[in-house]
Coordinates of C-alpha atoms and ligand atoms in Angstrom, one line a residue:
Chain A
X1 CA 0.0 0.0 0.0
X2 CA 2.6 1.9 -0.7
X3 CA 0.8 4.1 -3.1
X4 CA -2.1 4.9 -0.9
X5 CA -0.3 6.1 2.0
X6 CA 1.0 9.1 -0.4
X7 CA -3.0 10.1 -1.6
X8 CA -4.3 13.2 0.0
X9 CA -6.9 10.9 2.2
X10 CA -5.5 7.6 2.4
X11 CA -8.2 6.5 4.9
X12 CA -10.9 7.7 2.6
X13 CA -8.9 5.6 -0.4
X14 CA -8.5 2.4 2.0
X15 CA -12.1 2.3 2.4
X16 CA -13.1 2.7 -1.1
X17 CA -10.4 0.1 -1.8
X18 CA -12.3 -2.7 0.3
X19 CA -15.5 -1.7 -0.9
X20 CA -13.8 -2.4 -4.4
X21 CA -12.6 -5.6 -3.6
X22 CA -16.1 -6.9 -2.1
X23 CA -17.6 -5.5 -5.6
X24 CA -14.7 -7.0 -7.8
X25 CA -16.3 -10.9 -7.5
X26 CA -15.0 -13.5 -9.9
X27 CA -15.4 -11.5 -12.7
X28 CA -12.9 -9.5 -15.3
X29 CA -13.8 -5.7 -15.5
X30 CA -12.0 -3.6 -18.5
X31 CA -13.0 0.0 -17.7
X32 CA -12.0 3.0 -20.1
X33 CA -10.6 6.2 -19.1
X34 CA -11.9 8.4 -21.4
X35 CA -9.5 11.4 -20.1
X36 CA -5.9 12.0 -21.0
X37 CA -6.5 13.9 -17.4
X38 CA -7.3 10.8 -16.1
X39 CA -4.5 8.6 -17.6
X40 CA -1.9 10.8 -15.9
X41 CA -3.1 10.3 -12.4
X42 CA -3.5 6.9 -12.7
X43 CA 0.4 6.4 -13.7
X44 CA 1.5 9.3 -11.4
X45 CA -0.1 7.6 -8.6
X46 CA 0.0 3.9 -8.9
X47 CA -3.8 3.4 -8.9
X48 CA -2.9 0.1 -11.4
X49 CA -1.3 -1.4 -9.0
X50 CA -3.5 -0.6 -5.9
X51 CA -6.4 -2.1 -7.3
X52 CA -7.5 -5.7 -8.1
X53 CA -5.8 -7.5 -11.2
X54 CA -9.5 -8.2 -12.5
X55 CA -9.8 -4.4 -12.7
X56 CA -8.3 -3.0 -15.6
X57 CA -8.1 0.5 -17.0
X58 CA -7.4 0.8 -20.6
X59 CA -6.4 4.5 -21.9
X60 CA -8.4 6.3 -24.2
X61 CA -8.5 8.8 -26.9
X62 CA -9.3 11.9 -24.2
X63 CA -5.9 14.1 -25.2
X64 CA -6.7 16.2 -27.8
X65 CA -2.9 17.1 -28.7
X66 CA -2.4 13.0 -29.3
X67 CA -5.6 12.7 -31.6
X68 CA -4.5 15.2 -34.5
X69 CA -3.5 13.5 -37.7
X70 CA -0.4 14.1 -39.3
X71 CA -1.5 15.6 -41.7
X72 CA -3.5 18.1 -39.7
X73 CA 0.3 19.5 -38.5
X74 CA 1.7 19.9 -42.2
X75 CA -1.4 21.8 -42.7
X76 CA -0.4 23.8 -40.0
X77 CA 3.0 24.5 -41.2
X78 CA 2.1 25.3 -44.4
X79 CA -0.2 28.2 -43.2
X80 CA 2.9 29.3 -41.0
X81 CA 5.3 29.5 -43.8
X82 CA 3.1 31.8 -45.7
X83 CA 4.7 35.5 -46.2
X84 CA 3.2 37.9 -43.8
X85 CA 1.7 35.2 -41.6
X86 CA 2.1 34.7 -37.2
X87 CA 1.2 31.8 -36.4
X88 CA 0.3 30.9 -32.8
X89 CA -0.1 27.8 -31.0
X90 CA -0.6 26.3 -27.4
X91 CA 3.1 25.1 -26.1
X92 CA 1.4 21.4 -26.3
X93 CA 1.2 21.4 -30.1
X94 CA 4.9 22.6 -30.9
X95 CA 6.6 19.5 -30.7
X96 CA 3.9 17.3 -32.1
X97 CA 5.6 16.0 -35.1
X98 CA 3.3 15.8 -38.5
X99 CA 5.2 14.3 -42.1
X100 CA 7.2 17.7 -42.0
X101 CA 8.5 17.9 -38.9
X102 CA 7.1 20.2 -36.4
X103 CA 6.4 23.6 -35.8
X104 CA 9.7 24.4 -33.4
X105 CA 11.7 23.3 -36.4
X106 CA 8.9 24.9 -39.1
X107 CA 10.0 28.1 -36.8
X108 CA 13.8 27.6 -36.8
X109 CA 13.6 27.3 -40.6
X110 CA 12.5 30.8 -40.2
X111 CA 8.5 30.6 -39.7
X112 CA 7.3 33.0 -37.4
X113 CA 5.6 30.7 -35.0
X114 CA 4.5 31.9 -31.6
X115 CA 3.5 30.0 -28.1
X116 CA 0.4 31.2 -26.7
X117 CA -1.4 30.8 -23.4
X118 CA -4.7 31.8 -24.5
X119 CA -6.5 32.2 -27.6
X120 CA -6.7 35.9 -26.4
X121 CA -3.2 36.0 -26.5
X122 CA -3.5 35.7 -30.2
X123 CA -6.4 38.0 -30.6
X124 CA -4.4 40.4 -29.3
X125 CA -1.1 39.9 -31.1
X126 CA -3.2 40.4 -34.1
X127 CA -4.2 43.9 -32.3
X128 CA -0.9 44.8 -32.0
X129 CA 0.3 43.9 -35.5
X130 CA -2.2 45.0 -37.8
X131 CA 0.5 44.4 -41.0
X132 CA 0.5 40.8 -40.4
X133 CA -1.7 37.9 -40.6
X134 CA -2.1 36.0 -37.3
X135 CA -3.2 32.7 -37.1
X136 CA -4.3 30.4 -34.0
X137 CA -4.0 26.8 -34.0
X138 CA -7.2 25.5 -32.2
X139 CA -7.1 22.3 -30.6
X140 CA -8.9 20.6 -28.0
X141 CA -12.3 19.0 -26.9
X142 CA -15.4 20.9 -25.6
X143 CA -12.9 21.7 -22.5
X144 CA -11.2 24.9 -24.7
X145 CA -13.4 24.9 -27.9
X146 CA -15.7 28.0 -25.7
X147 CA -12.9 30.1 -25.2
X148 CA -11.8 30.0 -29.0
X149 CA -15.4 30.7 -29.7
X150 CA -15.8 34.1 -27.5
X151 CA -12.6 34.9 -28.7
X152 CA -13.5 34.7 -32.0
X153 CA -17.3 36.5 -30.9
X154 CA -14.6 39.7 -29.3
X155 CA -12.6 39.2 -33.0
X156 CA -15.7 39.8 -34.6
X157 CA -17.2 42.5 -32.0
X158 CA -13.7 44.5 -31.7
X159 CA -13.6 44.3 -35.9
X160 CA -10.3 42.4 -35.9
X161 CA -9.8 41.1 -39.7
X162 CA -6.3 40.4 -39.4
X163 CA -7.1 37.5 -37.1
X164 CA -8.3 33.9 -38.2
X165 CA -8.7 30.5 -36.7
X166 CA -7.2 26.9 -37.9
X167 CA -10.0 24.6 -35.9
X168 CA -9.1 21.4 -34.9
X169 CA -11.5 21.3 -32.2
X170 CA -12.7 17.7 -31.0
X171 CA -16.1 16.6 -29.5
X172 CA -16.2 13.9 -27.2
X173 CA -18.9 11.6 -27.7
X174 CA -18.3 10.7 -31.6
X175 CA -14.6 8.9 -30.3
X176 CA -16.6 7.1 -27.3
X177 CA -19.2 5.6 -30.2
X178 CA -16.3 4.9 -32.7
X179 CA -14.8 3.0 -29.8
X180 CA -17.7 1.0 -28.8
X181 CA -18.4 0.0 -33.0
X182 CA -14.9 -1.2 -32.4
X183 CA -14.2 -4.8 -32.9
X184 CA -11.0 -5.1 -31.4
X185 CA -12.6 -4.2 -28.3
X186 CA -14.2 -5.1 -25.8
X187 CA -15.2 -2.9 -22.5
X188 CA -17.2 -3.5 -19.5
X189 CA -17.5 0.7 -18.6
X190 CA -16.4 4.1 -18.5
X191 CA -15.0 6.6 -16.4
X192 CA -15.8 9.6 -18.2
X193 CA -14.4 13.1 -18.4
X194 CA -14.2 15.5 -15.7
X195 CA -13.5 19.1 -17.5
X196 CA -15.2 18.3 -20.8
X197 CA -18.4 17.2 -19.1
X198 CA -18.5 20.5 -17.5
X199 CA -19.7 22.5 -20.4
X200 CA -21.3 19.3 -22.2
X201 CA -22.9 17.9 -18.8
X202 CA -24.0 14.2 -18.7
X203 CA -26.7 14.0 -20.9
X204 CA -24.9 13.1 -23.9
X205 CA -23.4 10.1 -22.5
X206 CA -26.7 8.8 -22.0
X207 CA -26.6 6.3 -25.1
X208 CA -23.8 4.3 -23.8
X209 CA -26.3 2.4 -21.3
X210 CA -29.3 2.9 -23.0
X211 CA -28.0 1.6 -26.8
X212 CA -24.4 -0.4 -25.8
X213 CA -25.7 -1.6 -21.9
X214 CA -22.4 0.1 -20.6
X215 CA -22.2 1.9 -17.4
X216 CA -20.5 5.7 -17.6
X217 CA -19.5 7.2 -14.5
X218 CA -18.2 10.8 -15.1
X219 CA -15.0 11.1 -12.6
X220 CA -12.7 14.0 -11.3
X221 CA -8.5 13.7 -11.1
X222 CA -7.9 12.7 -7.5
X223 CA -6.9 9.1 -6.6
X224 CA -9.9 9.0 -4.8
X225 CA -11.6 10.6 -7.7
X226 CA -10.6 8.0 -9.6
X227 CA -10.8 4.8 -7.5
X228 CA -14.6 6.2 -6.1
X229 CA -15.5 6.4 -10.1
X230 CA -14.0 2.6 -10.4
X231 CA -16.4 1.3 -7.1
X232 CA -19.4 3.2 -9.0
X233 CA -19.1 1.4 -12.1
X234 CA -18.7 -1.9 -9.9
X235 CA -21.8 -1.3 -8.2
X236 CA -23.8 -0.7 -11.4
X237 CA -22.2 -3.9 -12.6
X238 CA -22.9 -6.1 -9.3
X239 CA -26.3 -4.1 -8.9
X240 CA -27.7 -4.7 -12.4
X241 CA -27.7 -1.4 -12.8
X242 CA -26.8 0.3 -16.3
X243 CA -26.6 4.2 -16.4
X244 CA -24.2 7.7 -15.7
X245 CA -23.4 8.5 -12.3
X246 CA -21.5 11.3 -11.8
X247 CA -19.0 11.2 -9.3
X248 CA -17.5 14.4 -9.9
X249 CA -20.9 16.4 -9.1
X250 CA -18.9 19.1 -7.1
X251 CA -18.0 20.4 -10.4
X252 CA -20.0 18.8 -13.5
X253 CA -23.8 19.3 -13.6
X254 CA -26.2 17.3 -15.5
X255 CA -26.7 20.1 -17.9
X256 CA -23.4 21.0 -18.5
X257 CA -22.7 24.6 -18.9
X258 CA -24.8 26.1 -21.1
X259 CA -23.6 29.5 -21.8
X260 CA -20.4 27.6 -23.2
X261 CA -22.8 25.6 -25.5
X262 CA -24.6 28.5 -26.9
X263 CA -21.1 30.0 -27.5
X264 CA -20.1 26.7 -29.5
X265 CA -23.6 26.7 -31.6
X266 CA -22.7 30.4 -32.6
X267 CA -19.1 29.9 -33.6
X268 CA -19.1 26.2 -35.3
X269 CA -20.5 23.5 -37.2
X270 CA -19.7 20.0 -37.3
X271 CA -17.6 18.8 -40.2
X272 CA -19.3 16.0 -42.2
X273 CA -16.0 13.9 -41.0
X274 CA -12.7 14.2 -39.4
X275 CA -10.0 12.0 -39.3
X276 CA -8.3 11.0 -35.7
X277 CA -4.9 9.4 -35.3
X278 CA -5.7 5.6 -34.7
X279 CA -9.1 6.1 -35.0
X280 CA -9.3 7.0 -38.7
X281 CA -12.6 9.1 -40.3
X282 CA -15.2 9.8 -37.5
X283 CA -18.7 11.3 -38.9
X284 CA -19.4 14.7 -37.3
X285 CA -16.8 14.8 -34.7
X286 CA -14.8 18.0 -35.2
X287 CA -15.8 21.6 -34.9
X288 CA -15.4 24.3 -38.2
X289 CA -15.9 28.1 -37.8
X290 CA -19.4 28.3 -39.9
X291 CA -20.6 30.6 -42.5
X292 CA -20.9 33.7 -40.3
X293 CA -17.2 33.6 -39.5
X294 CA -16.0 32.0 -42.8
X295 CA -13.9 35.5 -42.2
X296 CA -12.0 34.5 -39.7
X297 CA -11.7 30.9 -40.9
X298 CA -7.8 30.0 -41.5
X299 CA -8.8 27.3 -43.8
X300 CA -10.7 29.4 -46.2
X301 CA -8.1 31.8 -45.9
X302 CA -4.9 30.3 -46.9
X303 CA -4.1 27.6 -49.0
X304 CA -3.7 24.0 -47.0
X305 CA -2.5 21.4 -48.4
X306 CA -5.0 19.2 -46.4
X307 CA -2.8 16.1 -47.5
X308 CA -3.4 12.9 -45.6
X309 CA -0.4 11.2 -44.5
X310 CA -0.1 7.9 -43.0
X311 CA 1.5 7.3 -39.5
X312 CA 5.1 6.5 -39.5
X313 CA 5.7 2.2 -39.6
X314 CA 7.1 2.0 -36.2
X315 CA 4.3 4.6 -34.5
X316 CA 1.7 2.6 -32.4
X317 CA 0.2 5.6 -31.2
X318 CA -3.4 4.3 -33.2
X319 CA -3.7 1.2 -30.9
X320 CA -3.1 3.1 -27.8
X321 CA -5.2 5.3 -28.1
X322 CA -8.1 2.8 -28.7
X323 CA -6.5 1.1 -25.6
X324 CA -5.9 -2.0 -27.5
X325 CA -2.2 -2.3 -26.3
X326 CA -0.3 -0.3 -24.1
X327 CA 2.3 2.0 -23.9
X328 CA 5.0 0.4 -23.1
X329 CA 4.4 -2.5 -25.6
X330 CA 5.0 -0.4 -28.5
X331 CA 8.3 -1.7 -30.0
X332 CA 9.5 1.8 -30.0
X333 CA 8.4 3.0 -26.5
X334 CA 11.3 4.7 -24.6
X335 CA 13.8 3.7 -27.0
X336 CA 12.9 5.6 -30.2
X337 CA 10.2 6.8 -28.8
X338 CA 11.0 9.4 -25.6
X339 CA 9.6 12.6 -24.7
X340 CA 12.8 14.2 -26.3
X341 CA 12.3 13.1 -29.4
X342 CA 8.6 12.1 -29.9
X343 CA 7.6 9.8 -33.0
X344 CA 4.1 9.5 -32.1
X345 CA 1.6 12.0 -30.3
X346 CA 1.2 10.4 -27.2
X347 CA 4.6 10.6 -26.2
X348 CA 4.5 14.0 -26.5
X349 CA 1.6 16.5 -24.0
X350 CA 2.1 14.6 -20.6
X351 CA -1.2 13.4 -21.0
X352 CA -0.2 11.4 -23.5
X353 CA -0.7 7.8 -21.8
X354 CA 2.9 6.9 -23.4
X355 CA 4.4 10.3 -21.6
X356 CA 2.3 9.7 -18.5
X357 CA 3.6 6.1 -18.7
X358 CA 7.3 7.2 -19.6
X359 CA 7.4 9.4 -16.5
X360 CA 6.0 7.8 -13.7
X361 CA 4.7 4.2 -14.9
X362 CA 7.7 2.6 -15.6
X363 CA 9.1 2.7 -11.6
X364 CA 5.6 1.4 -10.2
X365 CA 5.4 -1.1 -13.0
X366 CA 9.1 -2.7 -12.2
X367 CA 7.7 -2.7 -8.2
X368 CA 4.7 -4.4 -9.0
X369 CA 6.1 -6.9 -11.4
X370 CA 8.6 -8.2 -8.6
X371 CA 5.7 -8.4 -6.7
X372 CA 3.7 -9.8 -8.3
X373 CA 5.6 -12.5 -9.8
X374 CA 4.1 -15.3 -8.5
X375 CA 0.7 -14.3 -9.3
X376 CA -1.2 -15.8 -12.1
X377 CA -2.0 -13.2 -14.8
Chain B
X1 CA -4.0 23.2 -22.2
X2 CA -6.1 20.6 -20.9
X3 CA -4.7 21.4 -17.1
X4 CA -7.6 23.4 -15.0
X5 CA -5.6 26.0 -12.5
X6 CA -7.7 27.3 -9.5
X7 CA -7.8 31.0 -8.8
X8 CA -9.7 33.0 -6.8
X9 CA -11.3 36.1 -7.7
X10 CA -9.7 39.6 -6.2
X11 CA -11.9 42.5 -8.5
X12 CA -14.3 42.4 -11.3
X13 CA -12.9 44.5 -13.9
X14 CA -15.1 47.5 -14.3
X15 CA -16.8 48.3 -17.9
X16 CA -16.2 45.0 -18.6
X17 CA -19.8 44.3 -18.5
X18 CA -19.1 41.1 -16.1
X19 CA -16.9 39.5 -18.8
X20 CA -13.5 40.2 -17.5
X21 CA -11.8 39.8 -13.6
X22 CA -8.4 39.6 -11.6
X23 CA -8.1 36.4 -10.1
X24 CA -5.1 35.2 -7.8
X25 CA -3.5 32.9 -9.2
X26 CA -0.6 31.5 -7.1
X27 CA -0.3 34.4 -5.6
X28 CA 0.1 36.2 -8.9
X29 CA -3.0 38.6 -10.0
X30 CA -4.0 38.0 -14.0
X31 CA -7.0 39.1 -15.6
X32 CA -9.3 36.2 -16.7
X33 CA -12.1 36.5 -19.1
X34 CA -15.0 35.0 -16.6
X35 CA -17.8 35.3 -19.6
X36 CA -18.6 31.6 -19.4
X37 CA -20.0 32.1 -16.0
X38 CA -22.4 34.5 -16.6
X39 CA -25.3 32.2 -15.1
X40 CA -23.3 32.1 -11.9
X41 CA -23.2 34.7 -9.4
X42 CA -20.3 35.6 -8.8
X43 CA -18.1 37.6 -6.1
X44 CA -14.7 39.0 -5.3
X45 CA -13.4 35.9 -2.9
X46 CA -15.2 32.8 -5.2
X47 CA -12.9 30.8 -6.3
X48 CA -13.0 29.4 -10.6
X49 CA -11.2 26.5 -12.6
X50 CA -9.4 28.6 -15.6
X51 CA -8.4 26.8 -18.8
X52 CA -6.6 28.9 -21.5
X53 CA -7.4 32.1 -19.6
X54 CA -11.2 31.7 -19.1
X55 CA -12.8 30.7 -16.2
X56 CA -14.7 27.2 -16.7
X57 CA -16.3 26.7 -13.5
X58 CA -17.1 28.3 -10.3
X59 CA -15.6 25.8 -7.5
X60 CA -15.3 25.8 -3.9
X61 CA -12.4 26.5 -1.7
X62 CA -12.4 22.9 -0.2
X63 CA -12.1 22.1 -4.4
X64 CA -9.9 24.5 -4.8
X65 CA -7.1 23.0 -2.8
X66 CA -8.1 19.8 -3.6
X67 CA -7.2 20.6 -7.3
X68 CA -3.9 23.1 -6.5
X69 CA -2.7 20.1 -3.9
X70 CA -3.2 17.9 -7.5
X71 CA -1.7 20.3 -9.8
X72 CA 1.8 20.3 -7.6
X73 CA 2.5 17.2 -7.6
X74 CA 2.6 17.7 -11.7
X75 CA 5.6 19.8 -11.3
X76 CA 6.8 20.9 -14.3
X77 CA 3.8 20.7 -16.4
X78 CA 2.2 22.5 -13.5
X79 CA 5.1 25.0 -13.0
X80 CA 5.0 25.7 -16.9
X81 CA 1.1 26.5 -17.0
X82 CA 1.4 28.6 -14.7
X83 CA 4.4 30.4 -16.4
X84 CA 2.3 30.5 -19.9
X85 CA -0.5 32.1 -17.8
X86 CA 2.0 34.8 -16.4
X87 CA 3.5 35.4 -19.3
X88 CA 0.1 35.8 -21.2
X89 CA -0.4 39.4 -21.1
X90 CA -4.1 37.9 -21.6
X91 CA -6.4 41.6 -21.2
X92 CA -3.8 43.8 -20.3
X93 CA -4.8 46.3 -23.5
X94 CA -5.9 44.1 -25.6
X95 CA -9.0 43.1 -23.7
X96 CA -10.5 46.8 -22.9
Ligands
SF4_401 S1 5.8 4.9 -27.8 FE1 5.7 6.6 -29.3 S2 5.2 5.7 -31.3 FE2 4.7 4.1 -29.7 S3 2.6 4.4 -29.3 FE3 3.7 5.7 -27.8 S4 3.9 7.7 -28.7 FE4 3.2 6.3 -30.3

């Protein structure tokens, strides 16, 4: 119990623990993490290894930055290298390599390519530098896709023309479905995402009971968070019970937040298709500026390539991110494949289960194989 | 990006019409756009979730700690947010 004596409450995650093992019976449970979020404190804190072996938590597609295609990045590099253009992007996304390379090296070639905090940031670059074109790189689920749409509501308020968007804004529940249609799979329940669910709420995760009989338990970051969202989804499985809980109801409400959503519905449409990395084309699961900011939309205003390009041989990136392996058996995990120098996406935002896995996964899992040696797996 | 930093509200920036405040954040004061809250009442003291310089959610101060407790033992990643989010000169002019 190593683990557990460093959690916040350890008493509280004791309890939970043995309620977890009375629930566990003889039974194999495969329970998703939906949440990049979630992926990280699970490795930072050992909760593998606390819980029974007939739990197991397989990784999702919940991290935006792992998600974007390849060719999605050239794209982005080709709108940087245009003359006169500033192209801005969160920190997450520099080092995320497409079939180009990425945008550090798109800037050391003599792009100007800028980190921002905030899409603000950019809005007001663009303020400040009326000669030049600036461009922001939009990632991100439900959880960031708001603030790009009031900053692109102030863009169009303030009368800013030299600003425009590149959207690769996510939803959430298109991967979940494209997950469950998946063959290669097969899952007994879901912890789903604390931050995103706070501006989508529960309601859309109501079809996973009602038309796949899986239980959804929305769950915050703690250990206990996490190991409280694992006992609900046991006790819906012992109970006979199917539905979403929400364990994380200090923060996510059933409705979600729905100023955010009317800020979303005013920006963006859904695009007829977008391709995820590992997941391949998903049917109305991205976000584009629509016709009322077609103004500010990057991809009407520059030429991109929009060239698909395949994931590099070696990059396993697609089958983690469906949870079908994990990180660490990817042939080139940790030895090719390091935060440093990043061949797929998931090695590269920390909540990337391969970075998450590559920094704090690897000690627990050497403890726990020792261990558990003798045990039968 | 996808990391949630607690602050906690210190003034609501005046002709703003409610869309802009100064929150503490780590002890360092930064203007956040709080326009997704607009349903919530809101006061100088309340603590918020930010992502990207917007407030997400209005939290308590028990969640608060809970989540900045969290956020440390990120480190770096932590340590680096909050760096972007100091360096982000997020409604200094640009937001009047
Ligand atoms: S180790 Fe690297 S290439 Fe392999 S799945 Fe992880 S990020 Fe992708």
């Amino acid at each position: 119990m190593r683990f557990v004596d460093e959690y916040r409450d350890p008493a509280a995650a004791r309890i939970v623990l043995e309620q977890i093992r009375r629930l566990v019976g003889d039974e194999h449970h495969t329970f998703m993490e939906v949440c990049g979020g979630h992926t990280h404190t699970i490795y930072r804190h050992g909760i593998e290894h606390v819980l029974p072996e007939a739990v197991e938590l397989v990784h999702g597609p919940g991290c935006p930055v792992c998600v974007i295609p390849m060719g999605r990045v050239d794209d982005a590099i080709a709108v940087a290298e245009q003359p006169g253009v500033m192209f801005t992007s969160f920190g997450d996304m520099m080092r995320v390599p497409g079939g180009n390379g990425n945008l550090l090296e798109a800037k050391a070639r003599g792009a100007d390519v800028r980190f921002v905090y905030s899409p603000l940031d950019a809005l007001r670059l663009a303020v400040e530098h009326p000669d030049r074109e600036v461009v922001f790189f939009a990632v991100g689920f439900e959880t960031t896709a708001p603030s790009t749409a009031l900053t692109l509501l102030k863009a169009r308020a303030d009368g800013v023309t030299n600003f425009s968007v590149f959207s690769n804004h996510v939803t959430i529940v298109p991967p979940i479905k494209a997950i469950l249609d998946s063959p290669d799979l097969r899952l007994d329940g879901f912890l789903g995402p604390g931050h995103v669910s706070t501006v989508v709420g529960n309601r859309p995760y109501r079809f996973v009971p009602e038309q796949y009989g899986k239980p959804v338990v929305t769950t915050g970051f703690e250990p206990l968070d996490i190991l409280q969202g694992v006992q609900m989804l046991l006790a819906q499985r012992r109970e006979g019970r199917c539905e979403v809980e929400n364990q994380y109801s200090r923060i996510v409400r059933d409705e979600g937040n729905p100023r955010a959503l009317a800020a979303l519905a005013e920006v963006f449409e859904l695009r007829p298709h977008f391709e995820w990395r590992g997941l391949g084309f998903i049917a109305q699961s991205a976000l584009k500026l629509n016709s009322d900011f077609a103004a500010w939309d990057a991809e009407l205003r520059f030429d991109v390539p929009g060239v698909r390009v395949a994931d590099p041989k070696a990059c396993q990136c697609g089958e983690v991110l469906k949870g079908v392996i994990k990180p660490w058996e990817c042939k080139v995990f940790g030895t090719a494949c390091t935060p440093q120098t990043p061949i797929g996406t998931c090695m590269v935002s920390s909540e990337g289960a391969c970075a998450a896995y590559y920094n704090f996964g690897r000690l627990h899992r050497e403890v726990s194989v020792s261990v558990g040696a003798g045990r039968p797996s | 990006m996808c990391l949630g930093i607690p602050g906690q509200l210190a003034e609501l920036v005046p002709g703003t019409e409610g869309q802009l405040a100064v929150v503490d954040v780590a002890g360092v004061r930064r203007r956040v756009n709080i326009g997704l809250l607009e349903d919530e009442v809101l006061e100088v003291g309340d603590w918020v979730l930010i992502h990207v310089g917007f407030a997400m959610s209005k939290i308590d101060e028990a969640e608060a700690e809970v989540a900045l407790a969290s956020l440390h033992l990120l480190g770096q990643a932590y340590d680096e947010e909050v760096e972007a989010l100091r360096a982000s000169a997020l409604g200094e002019e640009a937001a009047s």
